[in-house]
mmCIF file of C-alpha atoms and ligand atoms in Angstrom:
data_model
loop_
_atom_site.group_PDB
_atom_site.id
_atom_site.type_symbol
_atom_site.label_atom_id
_atom_site.label_comp_id
_atom_site.label_asym_id
_atom_site.label_seq_id
_atom_site.Cartn_x
_atom_site.Cartn_y
_atom_site.Cartn_z
ATOM 1 C CA MET A 1 99.336 77.285 137.234
ATOM 2 C CA THR A 2 100.267 78.191 133.659
ATOM 3 C CA HIS A 3 97.862 80.536 131.937
ATOM 4 C CA LEU A 4 97.252 79.938 128.275
ATOM 5 C CA MET A 5 96.654 82.252 125.332
ATOM 6 C CA LYS A 6 95.485 81.847 121.759
ATOM 7 C CA ALA A 7 98.201 82.156 119.120
ATOM 8 C CA ALA A 8 98.655 81.547 115.378
ATOM 9 C CA ILE A 9 101.815 79.514 114.924
ATOM 10 C CA VAL A 10 104.039 78.710 111.939
ATOM 11 C CA ARG A 11 105.136 75.085 112.393
ATOM 12 C CA GLU A 12 106.196 74.486 108.777
ATOM 13 C CA PHE A 13 107.087 76.934 105.982
ATOM 14 C CA LYS A 14 104.501 77.416 103.221
ATOM 15 C CA SER A 15 101.834 75.629 105.304
ATOM 16 C CA PRO A 16 98.773 77.055 107.021
ATOM 17 C CA LEU A 17 99.366 78.504 110.477
ATOM 18 C CA THR A 18 97.858 76.503 113.331
ATOM 19 C CA LEU A 19 95.670 78.112 115.967
ATOM 20 C CA GLU A 20 96.763 76.828 119.337
ATOM 21 C CA ARG A 21 96.698 77.521 123.042
ATOM 22 C CA VAL A 22 100.179 78.119 124.390
ATOM 23 C CA PRO A 23 101.526 79.485 127.699
ATOM 24 C CA ILE A 24 101.386 83.272 128.146
ATOM 25 C CA PRO A 25 105.042 84.399 128.096
ATOM 26 C CA GLU A 26 106.591 86.085 131.123
ATOM 27 C CA PRO A 27 108.416 89.414 130.846
ATOM 28 C CA GLY A 28 112.099 89.208 131.823
ATOM 29 C CA LEU A 29 114.553 91.923 132.809
ATOM 30 C CA GLY A 30 113.658 95.195 131.060
ATOM 31 C CA GLU A 31 110.668 93.651 129.301
ATOM 32 C CA LEU A 32 106.925 94.312 129.114
ATOM 33 C CA LEU A 33 104.028 91.917 128.812
ATOM 34 C CA VAL A 34 101.650 93.463 126.292
ATOM 35 C CA LYS A 35 98.012 92.550 125.741
ATOM 36 C CA VAL A 36 97.671 92.627 121.947
ATOM 37 C CA MET A 37 94.638 94.731 121.047
ATOM 38 C CA ALA A 38 95.483 94.878 117.334
ATOM 39 C CA CYS A 39 98.202 93.537 115.060
ATOM 40 C CA GLY A 40 98.524 94.479 111.392
ATOM 41 C CA VAL A 41 99.241 91.720 108.875
ATOM 42 C CA CYS A 42 102.329 92.829 106.944
ATOM 43 C CA HIS A 43 103.555 91.125 103.778
ATOM 44 C CA THR A 44 106.750 90.427 105.754
ATOM 45 C CA ASP A 45 104.718 88.025 107.920
ATOM 46 C CA LEU A 46 103.854 86.114 104.763
ATOM 47 C CA HIS A 47 107.518 86.060 103.632
ATOM 48 C CA ALA A 48 108.372 84.797 107.148
ATOM 49 C CA ALA A 49 105.716 82.067 107.101
ATOM 50 C CA ASP A 50 106.851 80.997 103.620
ATOM 51 C CA GLY A 51 110.552 80.972 104.583
ATOM 52 C CA ASP A 52 111.228 83.316 101.617
ATOM 53 C CA TRP A 53 114.452 84.944 102.793
ATOM 54 C CA PRO A 54 118.060 83.753 103.093
ATOM 55 C CA ILE A 55 117.961 83.976 106.905
ATOM 56 C CA LYS A 56 114.914 81.981 107.983
ATOM 57 C CA PRO A 57 113.127 82.130 111.317
ATOM 58 C CA LYS A 58 113.556 79.155 113.625
ATOM 59 C CA LEU A 59 110.408 76.989 113.696
ATOM 60 C CA PRO A 60 107.959 77.095 115.364
ATOM 61 C CA PHE A 61 107.272 80.804 115.782
ATOM 62 C CA ILE A 62 104.435 83.335 116.121
ATOM 63 C CA PRO A 63 104.556 86.083 113.432
ATOM 64 C CA GLY A 64 103.179 89.646 113.713
ATOM 65 C CA HIS A 65 105.105 92.879 114.242
ATOM 66 C CA GLU A 66 102.587 95.736 113.862
ATOM 67 C CA ILE A 67 101.352 95.532 117.405
ATOM 68 C CA ALA A 68 99.277 98.019 119.373
ATOM 69 C CA GLY A 69 98.235 97.070 122.863
ATOM 70 C CA VAL A 70 98.298 97.709 126.557
ATOM 71 C CA VAL A 71 101.059 97.020 129.093
ATOM 72 C CA VAL A 72 99.738 94.430 131.552
ATOM 73 C CA ALA A 73 102.904 93.443 133.448
ATOM 74 C CA LEU A 74 106.420 94.787 133.913
ATOM 75 C CA GLY A 75 109.653 92.810 134.098
ATOM 76 C CA VAL A 76 112.325 93.759 136.622
ATOM 77 C CA GLY A 77 113.949 97.154 136.070
ATOM 78 C CA VAL A 78 111.361 98.741 133.756
ATOM 79 C CA LYS A 79 111.068 102.454 134.544
ATOM 80 C CA ASN A 80 109.718 104.016 131.343
ATOM 81 C CA PHE A 81 106.332 102.223 131.205
ATOM 82 C CA ALA A 82 103.568 101.488 133.698
ATOM 83 C CA THR A 83 100.770 98.940 133.529
ATOM 84 C CA GLY A 84 97.794 100.352 131.633
ATOM 85 C CA ASP A 85 99.973 102.354 129.212
ATOM 86 C CA ALA A 86 99.182 102.146 125.493
ATOM 87 C CA VAL A 87 102.204 100.717 123.713
ATOM 88 C CA GLY A 88 103.360 99.870 120.202
ATOM 89 C CA VAL A 89 105.629 96.904 119.522
ATOM 90 C CA PRO A 90 107.670 97.140 116.300
ATOM 91 C CA TRP A 91 109.791 94.781 114.165
ATOM 92 C CA LEU A 92 112.944 95.906 115.995
ATOM 93 C CA HIS A 93 112.450 93.927 119.215
ATOM 94 C CA ASP A 94 115.874 94.974 120.486
ATOM 95 C CA ALA A 95 119.421 95.822 119.435
ATOM 96 C CA CYS A 96 122.759 95.545 121.270
ATOM 97 C CA ARG A 97 123.055 99.287 121.969
ATOM 98 C CA SER A 98 126.874 99.188 121.834
ATOM 99 C CA CYS A 99 127.938 98.391 118.245
ATOM 100 C CA GLU A 100 129.008 101.088 115.779
ATOM 101 C CA TYR A 101 125.463 101.213 114.299
ATOM 102 C CA CYS A 102 123.695 101.475 117.644
ATOM 103 C CA GLU A 103 126.190 104.070 118.849
ATOM 104 C CA SER A 104 125.572 106.228 115.790
ATOM 105 C CA GLY A 105 121.752 106.158 115.971
ATOM 106 C CA TRP A 106 121.349 103.365 113.386
ATOM 107 C CA GLU A 107 120.079 100.640 115.700
ATOM 108 C CA SER A 108 117.955 99.345 112.801
ATOM 109 C CA LEU A 109 121.238 98.075 111.270
ATOM 110 C CA CYS A 110 122.545 96.372 114.431
ATOM 111 C CA GLU A 111 123.870 92.906 113.597
ATOM 112 C CA HIS A 112 122.761 91.591 116.987
ATOM 113 C CA GLN A 113 119.142 92.755 116.763
ATOM 114 C CA HIS A 114 116.139 90.525 117.392
ATOM 115 C CA ASN A 115 112.968 90.897 115.358
ATOM 116 C CA THR A 116 109.416 90.665 116.596
ATOM 117 C CA GLY A 117 107.482 87.905 114.876
ATOM 118 C CA TYR A 118 110.658 86.512 113.299
ATOM 119 C CA SER A 119 113.493 85.729 115.705
ATOM 120 C CA CYS A 120 111.196 86.173 118.700
ATOM 121 C CA ASN A 121 107.477 85.598 119.003
ATOM 122 C CA GLY A 122 105.137 88.273 117.689
ATOM 123 C CA GLY A 123 101.626 89.625 117.873
ATOM 124 C CA PHE A 124 99.446 86.977 116.230
ATOM 125 C CA ALA A 125 98.614 86.032 119.800
ATOM 126 C CA GLU A 126 96.721 87.430 122.753
ATOM 127 C CA TYR A 127 99.937 88.513 124.494
ATOM 128 C CA VAL A 128 103.481 89.362 123.449
ATOM 129 C CA VAL A 129 106.687 90.257 125.265
ATOM 130 C CA ALA A 130 108.328 93.534 124.226
ATOM 131 C CA ASN A 131 111.609 95.189 125.170
ATOM 132 C CA ALA A 132 110.760 98.358 127.134
ATOM 133 C CA ALA A 133 113.651 100.270 125.525
ATOM 134 C CA PHE A 134 112.420 99.567 121.976
ATOM 135 C CA ALA A 135 108.652 99.667 122.443
ATOM 136 C CA ALA A 136 106.901 102.874 121.376
ATOM 137 C CA ARG A 137 104.721 105.058 123.521
ATOM 138 C CA LEU A 138 101.266 105.518 121.957
ATOM 139 C CA PRO A 139 98.947 108.430 122.638
ATOM 140 C CA ARG A 140 96.411 107.884 125.414
ATOM 141 C CA GLY A 141 93.011 106.850 124.034
ATOM 142 C CA VAL A 142 94.511 105.852 120.673
ATOM 143 C CA ASN A 143 92.474 103.658 118.326
ATOM 144 C CA PHE A 144 94.551 100.453 118.407
ATOM 145 C CA ALA A 145 93.429 99.116 115.031
ATOM 146 C CA SER A 146 94.189 102.396 113.240
ATOM 147 C CA ILE A 147 97.606 102.904 114.786
ATOM 148 C CA ALA A 148 98.854 99.288 114.457
ATOM 149 C CA PRO A 149 99.977 99.581 110.787
ATOM 150 C CA ILE A 150 102.124 102.595 111.679
ATOM 151 C CA LEU A 151 104.385 100.282 113.741
ATOM 152 C CA CYS A 152 105.825 98.806 110.533
ATOM 153 C CA ALA A 153 104.141 99.974 107.309
ATOM 154 C CA GLY A 154 104.091 103.577 108.564
ATOM 155 C CA VAL A 155 107.605 103.893 109.889
ATOM 156 C CA THR A 156 109.122 101.964 106.963
ATOM 157 C CA SER A 157 107.391 104.235 104.447
ATOM 158 C CA PHE A 158 108.260 107.412 106.322
ATOM 159 C CA LYS A 159 111.932 106.462 106.711
ATOM 160 C CA GLY A 160 112.100 105.248 103.098
ATOM 161 C CA ILE A 161 110.779 108.596 101.838
ATOM 162 C CA LYS A 162 113.449 110.421 103.867
ATOM 163 C CA GLU A 163 116.036 108.100 102.326
ATOM 164 C CA THR A 164 115.034 109.165 98.785
ATOM 165 C CA GLU A 165 116.132 112.706 99.743
ATOM 166 C CA VAL A 166 113.231 114.117 97.729
ATOM 167 C CA ARG A 167 112.396 117.629 98.936
ATOM 168 C CA ALA A 168 109.083 119.473 99.282
ATOM 169 C CA GLY A 169 107.827 120.549 95.866
ATOM 170 C CA GLU A 170 109.573 117.703 94.055
ATOM 171 C CA TRP A 171 108.139 114.467 92.628
ATOM 172 C CA ILE A 172 108.347 111.061 94.259
ATOM 173 C CA VAL A 173 107.176 107.768 92.769
ATOM 174 C CA ILE A 174 105.561 105.319 95.161
ATOM 175 C CA SER A 175 105.645 101.924 93.451
ATOM 176 C CA GLY A 176 103.315 99.375 95.087
ATOM 177 C CA VAL A 177 100.160 100.665 96.775
ATOM 178 C CA GLY A 178 99.594 97.999 99.422
ATOM 179 C CA GLY A 179 99.846 98.312 103.200
ATOM 180 C CA LEU A 180 103.104 100.257 102.940
ATOM 181 C CA GLY A 181 102.373 102.138 99.733
ATOM 182 C CA HIS A 182 99.017 103.654 100.683
ATOM 183 C CA LEU A 183 100.647 105.081 103.817
ATOM 184 C CA ALA A 184 103.736 106.176 101.874
ATOM 185 C CA ILE A 185 101.497 108.278 99.607
ATOM 186 C CA GLN A 186 100.008 109.998 102.654
ATOM 187 C CA TYR A 187 103.368 110.605 104.363
ATOM 188 C CA ALA A 188 104.798 111.988 101.118
ATOM 189 C CA LYS A 189 101.848 114.377 100.705
ATOM 190 C CA ALA A 190 102.147 115.460 104.350
ATOM 191 C CA MET A 191 105.842 116.147 103.687
ATOM 192 C CA GLY A 192 104.965 118.465 100.789
ATOM 193 C CA LEU A 193 105.928 116.177 97.904
ATOM 194 C CA HIS A 194 104.164 115.590 94.581
ATOM 195 C CA VAL A 195 103.244 111.915 94.400
ATOM 196 C CA ALA A 196 103.032 109.597 91.404
ATOM 197 C CA ALA A 197 101.725 106.170 92.429
ATOM 198 C CA VAL A 198 102.272 102.973 90.451
ATOM 199 C CA ASP A 199 100.516 99.630 90.932
ATOM 200 C CA ILE A 200 99.174 96.932 88.668
ATOM 201 C CA THR A 201 95.475 96.653 89.476
ATOM 202 C CA SER A 202 92.664 99.161 89.173
ATOM 203 C CA ASP A 203 91.636 98.630 92.838
ATOM 204 C CA LYS A 204 95.091 99.645 93.998
ATOM 205 C CA LEU A 205 95.139 102.661 91.695
ATOM 206 C CA GLY A 206 91.780 103.680 93.181
ATOM 207 C CA LEU A 207 93.222 103.378 96.693
ATOM 208 C CA ALA A 208 96.208 105.463 95.541
ATOM 209 C CA LYS A 209 93.873 108.261 94.397
ATOM 210 C CA ARG A 210 91.892 108.130 97.630
ATOM 211 C CA SER A 211 95.177 108.240 99.579
ATOM 212 C CA GLY A 212 96.037 111.533 97.851
ATOM 213 C CA ALA A 213 98.291 110.640 94.903
ATOM 214 C CA ASP A 214 98.537 113.462 92.325
ATOM 215 C CA LEU A 215 99.089 110.996 89.496
ATOM 216 C CA VAL A 216 98.384 107.261 89.201
ATOM 217 C CA VAL A 217 99.909 104.994 86.588
ATOM 218 C CA ASP A 218 99.214 101.351 85.793
ATOM 219 C CA GLY A 219 102.691 99.834 85.892
ATOM 220 C CA ARG A 220 101.708 97.206 83.307
ATOM 221 C CA ALA A 221 100.524 99.699 80.691
ATOM 222 C CA PRO A 222 102.875 99.553 77.670
ATOM 223 C CA ASP A 223 103.411 103.311 77.903
ATOM 224 C CA ALA A 224 103.730 103.441 81.720
ATOM 225 C CA ILE A 225 107.271 104.823 81.649
ATOM 226 C CA PRO A 226 106.849 107.558 78.975
ATOM 227 C CA GLN A 227 103.506 108.512 80.552
ATOM 228 C CA LEU A 228 105.059 109.053 83.958
ATOM 229 C CA LEU A 229 108.121 110.862 82.555
ATOM 230 C CA ALA A 230 105.875 113.242 80.616
ATOM 231 C CA ARG A 231 103.572 114.000 83.535
ATOM 232 C CA THR A 232 106.497 114.697 85.898
ATOM 233 C CA SER A 233 108.420 116.850 83.411
ATOM 234 C CA GLY A 234 111.236 114.388 82.913
ATOM 235 C CA GLY A 235 110.907 111.911 85.765
ATOM 236 C CA ALA A 236 110.525 111.906 89.517
ATOM 237 C CA HIS A 237 113.283 113.159 91.807
ATOM 238 C CA GLY A 238 113.183 109.869 93.668
ATOM 239 C CA ALA A 239 111.224 106.664 94.060
ATOM 240 C CA LEU A 240 110.207 104.402 96.907
ATOM 241 C CA VAL A 241 109.613 100.791 95.883
ATOM 242 C CA THR A 242 107.305 98.862 98.203
ATOM 243 C CA ALA A 243 106.150 96.414 95.533
ATOM 244 C CA THR A 244 106.342 92.668 95.948
ATOM 245 C CA SER A 245 107.506 91.805 92.440
ATOM 246 C CA PRO A 246 111.112 92.285 91.227
ATOM 247 C CA ASP A 247 109.902 93.853 87.921
ATOM 248 C CA ALA A 248 108.840 96.959 89.817
ATOM 249 C CA PHE A 249 112.427 97.505 91.004
ATOM 250 C CA SER A 250 113.941 97.743 87.504
ATOM 251 C CA GLN A 251 110.985 99.795 86.335
ATOM 252 C CA ALA A 252 111.579 102.353 89.122
ATOM 253 C CA LEU A 253 115.084 103.016 87.751
ATOM 254 C CA SER A 254 113.434 104.268 84.551
ATOM 255 C CA LEU A 255 110.963 106.523 86.377
ATOM 256 C CA VAL A 256 113.459 108.862 88.049
ATOM 257 C CA ARG A 257 115.312 111.767 86.503
ATOM 258 C CA ARG A 258 119.069 112.284 86.583
ATOM 259 C CA LYS A 259 120.569 112.392 90.098
ATOM 260 C CA GLY A 260 117.487 110.523 91.440
ATOM 261 C CA THR A 261 117.518 108.057 94.327
ATOM 262 C CA VAL A 262 115.529 104.849 94.213
ATOM 263 C CA CYS A 263 114.931 103.641 97.739
ATOM 264 C CA ILE A 264 113.891 100.012 97.926
ATOM 265 C CA VAL A 265 111.979 98.583 100.863
ATOM 266 C CA GLY A 266 109.959 95.790 99.207
ATOM 267 C CA LEU A 267 111.491 92.401 99.906
ATOM 268 C CA PRO A 268 110.358 89.857 97.312
ATOM 269 C CA PRO A 269 112.882 87.047 96.988
ATOM 270 C CA GLY A 270 115.067 87.410 93.883
ATOM 271 C CA ASN A 271 117.133 89.925 91.903
ATOM 272 C CA PHE A 272 116.404 92.722 89.487
ATOM 273 C CA ASP A 273 118.035 94.027 86.314
ATOM 274 C CA THR A 274 120.135 97.132 86.774
ATOM 275 C CA PRO A 275 121.169 98.888 83.543
ATOM 276 C CA ILE A 276 124.759 99.919 84.346
ATOM 277 C CA PHE A 277 124.882 102.560 81.601
ATOM 278 C CA ASP A 278 121.817 104.425 82.939
ATOM 279 C CA VAL A 279 122.896 104.243 86.562
ATOM 280 C CA VAL A 280 126.322 105.679 85.674
ATOM 281 C CA LEU A 281 125.312 108.341 83.188
ATOM 282 C CA LYS A 282 122.318 109.552 85.165
ATOM 283 C CA ARG A 283 124.184 109.368 88.493
ATOM 284 C CA LEU A 284 121.399 107.316 90.038
ATOM 285 C CA THR A 285 121.491 106.056 93.598
ATOM 286 C CA ILE A 286 119.953 102.721 94.604
ATOM 287 C CA ARG A 287 119.513 102.521 98.350
ATOM 288 C CA GLY A 288 117.931 99.896 100.593
ATOM 289 C CA SER A 289 116.079 100.836 103.751
ATOM 290 C CA ILE A 290 114.910 98.705 106.649
ATOM 291 C CA VAL A 291 112.115 99.840 108.985
ATOM 292 C CA GLY A 292 113.345 102.864 110.966
ATOM 293 C CA THR A 293 115.014 103.822 114.213
ATOM 294 C CA ARG A 294 113.136 104.504 117.444
ATOM 295 C CA ARG A 295 113.283 108.198 116.592
ATOM 296 C CA ASP A 296 111.798 107.579 113.119
ATOM 297 C CA LEU A 297 109.070 105.505 114.753
ATOM 298 C CA ASP A 298 108.122 108.250 117.209
ATOM 299 C CA GLU A 299 107.973 110.734 114.331
ATOM 300 C CA ALA A 300 105.881 108.356 112.197
ATOM 301 C CA ILE A 301 103.453 107.860 115.094
ATOM 302 C CA ALA A 302 103.160 111.632 115.574
ATOM 303 C CA PHE A 303 101.972 112.072 111.954
ATOM 304 C CA ALA A 304 99.184 109.547 112.632
ATOM 305 C CA ALA A 305 98.335 111.020 116.037
ATOM 306 C CA GLU A 306 98.011 114.461 114.416
ATOM 307 C CA GLY A 307 95.660 113.030 111.779
ATOM 308 C CA LYS A 308 98.061 113.677 108.874
ATOM 309 C CA VAL A 309 98.110 110.028 107.863
ATOM 310 C CA HIS A 310 95.359 107.511 108.356
ATOM 311 C CA ALA A 311 95.786 103.801 107.669
ATOM 312 C CA ASP A 312 92.961 102.255 105.675
ATOM 313 C CA VAL A 313 92.254 99.244 107.920
ATOM 314 C CA SER A 314 89.783 96.383 108.023
ATOM 315 C CA THR A 315 89.623 94.319 111.199
ATOM 316 C CA ALA A 316 89.416 90.540 111.408
ATOM 317 C CA PRO A 317 89.632 87.864 114.089
ATOM 318 C CA LEU A 318 92.963 86.052 114.546
ATOM 319 C CA GLY A 319 91.308 82.842 113.329
ATOM 320 C CA ASP A 320 91.114 84.389 109.834
ATOM 321 C CA ILE A 321 94.889 84.542 109.435
ATOM 322 C CA ASN A 322 95.183 81.833 106.758
ATOM 323 C CA ARG A 323 92.435 83.427 104.674
ATOM 324 C CA ILE A 324 94.165 86.795 105.041
ATOM 325 C CA PHE A 325 97.480 85.307 103.839
ATOM 326 C CA ASP A 326 95.728 83.735 100.830
ATOM 327 C CA ALA A 327 94.192 87.083 99.903
ATOM 328 C CA MET A 328 97.596 88.765 100.315
ATOM 329 C CA ARG A 329 99.254 86.228 98.015
ATOM 330 C CA ARG A 330 96.692 87.081 95.347
ATOM 331 C CA GLY A 331 97.170 90.847 95.843
ATOM 332 C CA ARG A 332 93.526 91.127 96.924
ATOM 333 C CA ILE A 333 93.903 93.202 100.098
ATOM 334 C CA GLU A 334 93.158 96.913 100.017
ATOM 335 C CA GLY A 335 95.117 98.860 102.621
ATOM 336 C CA ARG A 336 95.817 96.789 105.711
ATOM 337 C CA ILE A 337 94.025 93.998 107.558
ATOM 338 C CA VAL A 338 94.477 94.147 111.313
ATOM 339 C CA VAL A 339 93.750 91.121 113.494
ATOM 340 C CA GLN A 340 92.239 91.543 116.928
ATOM 341 C CA PRO A 341 93.235 88.490 118.992
ATOM 342 C CA HIS A 342 90.915 89.407 121.851
ATOM 343 C CA ALA A 343 87.854 89.726 119.635
ATOM 344 C CA ASP A 344 87.641 86.275 118.117
ATOM 345 C CA ALA A 345 83.936 86.083 118.731
ATOM 346 C CA VAL A 346 83.648 88.809 116.082
ATOM 347 C CA GLN A 347 83.088 87.366 112.623
ATOM 348 C CA GLY A 348 85.374 88.423 109.786
ATOM 349 C CA THR A 349 83.723 90.188 106.874
ATOM 350 C CA GLY A 350 83.975 87.510 104.199
ATOM 351 C CA ASP A 351 84.035 89.994 101.318
ATOM 352 C CA LEU A 352 87.571 91.052 102.257
ATOM 353 C CA TYR A 353 88.836 87.819 100.838
ATOM 354 C CA ALA A 354 86.780 87.679 97.672
ATOM 355 C CA ALA A 355 88.287 86.036 94.586
HETATM 356 P P1 NAD B 401 101.131 94.365 100.270
HETATM 357 O O1 NAD B 401 100.888 92.976 99.813
HETATM 358 O O2 NAD B 401 100.140 95.031 101.144
HETATM 359 O O3 NAD B 401 101.377 95.335 99.007
HETATM 360 C C1 NAD B 401 102.219 95.015 97.933
HETATM 361 C C2 NAD B 401 101.734 95.828 96.724
HETATM 362 O O4 NAD B 401 102.688 95.677 95.654
HETATM 363 C C3 NAD B 401 100.379 95.373 96.197
HETATM 364 O O5 NAD B 401 99.495 96.477 96.122
HETATM 365 C C4 NAD B 401 100.713 94.831 94.813
HETATM 366 O O6 NAD B 401 99.652 95.003 93.877
HETATM 367 C C5 NAD B 401 101.924 95.696 94.468
HETATM 368 N N1 NAD B 401 102.713 95.179 93.340
HETATM 369 C C6 NAD B 401 103.046 93.902 93.052
HETATM 370 N N2 NAD B 401 103.752 93.869 91.907
HETATM 371 C C7 NAD B 401 103.867 95.144 91.469
HETATM 372 C C8 NAD B 401 104.485 95.763 90.343
HETATM 373 N N3 NAD B 401 105.135 95.030 89.400
HETATM 374 N N4 NAD B 401 104.417 97.104 90.223
HETATM 375 C C9 NAD B 401 103.767 97.843 91.143
HETATM 376 N N5 NAD B 401 103.153 97.314 92.215
HETATM 377 C C10 NAD B 401 103.207 95.985 92.376
HETATM 378 O O7 NAD B 401 102.567 94.327 100.989
HETATM 379 P P2 NAD B 401 103.162 95.328 102.113
HETATM 380 O O8 NAD B 401 102.765 94.823 103.450
HETATM 381 O O9 NAD B 401 102.915 96.722 101.715
HETATM 382 O O10 NAD B 401 104.735 94.991 101.975
HETATM 383 C C11 NAD B 401 105.409 95.257 100.752
HETATM 384 C C12 NAD B 401 106.808 94.707 100.747
HETATM 385 O O11 NAD B 401 107.600 95.469 101.669
HETATM 386 C C13 NAD B 401 106.935 93.249 101.213
HETATM 387 O O12 NAD B 401 107.921 92.607 100.411
HETATM 388 C C14 NAD B 401 107.413 93.377 102.639
HETATM 389 O O13 NAD B 401 108.133 92.261 103.106
HETATM 390 C C15 NAD B 401 108.302 94.585 102.526
HETATM 391 N N6 NAD B 401 108.551 95.293 103.800
HETATM 392 C C16 NAD B 401 109.787 95.798 103.980
HETATM 393 C C17 NAD B 401 110.070 96.514 105.106
HETATM 394 C C18 NAD B 401 111.423 97.116 105.292
HETATM 395 O O14 NAD B 401 111.735 97.548 106.396
HETATM 396 N N7 NAD B 401 112.246 97.208 104.262
HETATM 397 C C19 NAD B 401 109.084 96.705 106.083
HETATM 398 C C20 NAD B 401 107.810 96.185 105.849
HETATM 399 C C21 NAD B 401 107.538 95.488 104.692
HETATM 400 ZN ZN1 ZN B 402 106.167 94.743 108.395
#
């Protein structure tokens, strides 16, 4: 007999997800079956459901890659997990483990990787299959809803900050204070950096302050750039751009001082203006960054487990996913919304999605 589970499925790009009952997947060699206790809704899930990027997921698929849950079954050969263990399932479902990137500890760049909630089914469902070698161990007794955003927003922010090469005592700009950005502010503070946060709405600037930013700037203010340069004595030493509009990327190039690195992790479709003269004369570095390695993920989880970073989460039932996506499109979500597929009897708090 096939057992069924609830799942939110993308059948067509830019269309509402459908809530369906589909067979519970079976874990294969080296895989885990995970009961999804919580799954954060990342803006990447929205890009995936809209088919925003050059490489599109194959339809139909189940998004969701900020998964915290419990191991309920083991595939053949799994030695590092037991049933009942708390486990995190990240974007990096697996990698080949033998290419030049995998061999040098850069499995996040493997060209043969699979991605949870993109090229394989993700956590907007009651169960998900994870690769035991790429799943993360979570602390016993962890709060699933609080830890879920660390599986993508947390690790991506933490790795991105490292990639700016900003040192303790120096200034970093965090541009975009959404799911990633509000955690980035906290990681940066925990790493001893001075933080200037930039977003374009007063709610987000309020969240930035509450997350510990030393300075908040409205990116749309006509004097945003001179204001930030003055308050940081000539510009930040680096910037992390998590924003979802290309304007923020060019703006970040004007917010760093000479020798600064602008690390970009936001993935809106499109291009941004790069003033060649400034990049050359100021010796700027523009660097992309994609999630993090397994090591980065373990480190990012440790910050949360030690209480140094704390995701600002609101929980919702899986059935709310289309309303959550609408709110995300309008930039109306504060922090992160986490869906709980096993708690669908629980009503969502309607005010999360207010106009
Ligand atoms: P989110 O919707 O929670 O937050 C985006 C924030 O950007 C919002 O607060 C919005 O107000 C702000 N913003 C929009 N335009 C801005 C501007 N011009 N200046 C400053 N702020 C602006 O999204 P999220 O879940 O934090 O994801 C952010 C982006 O990062 C998405 O594009 C997502 O796909 C990408 N992402 C990348 C990686 C990676 O590994 N590189 C990982 C996760 C997410
Ligand atoms: Zn993500």
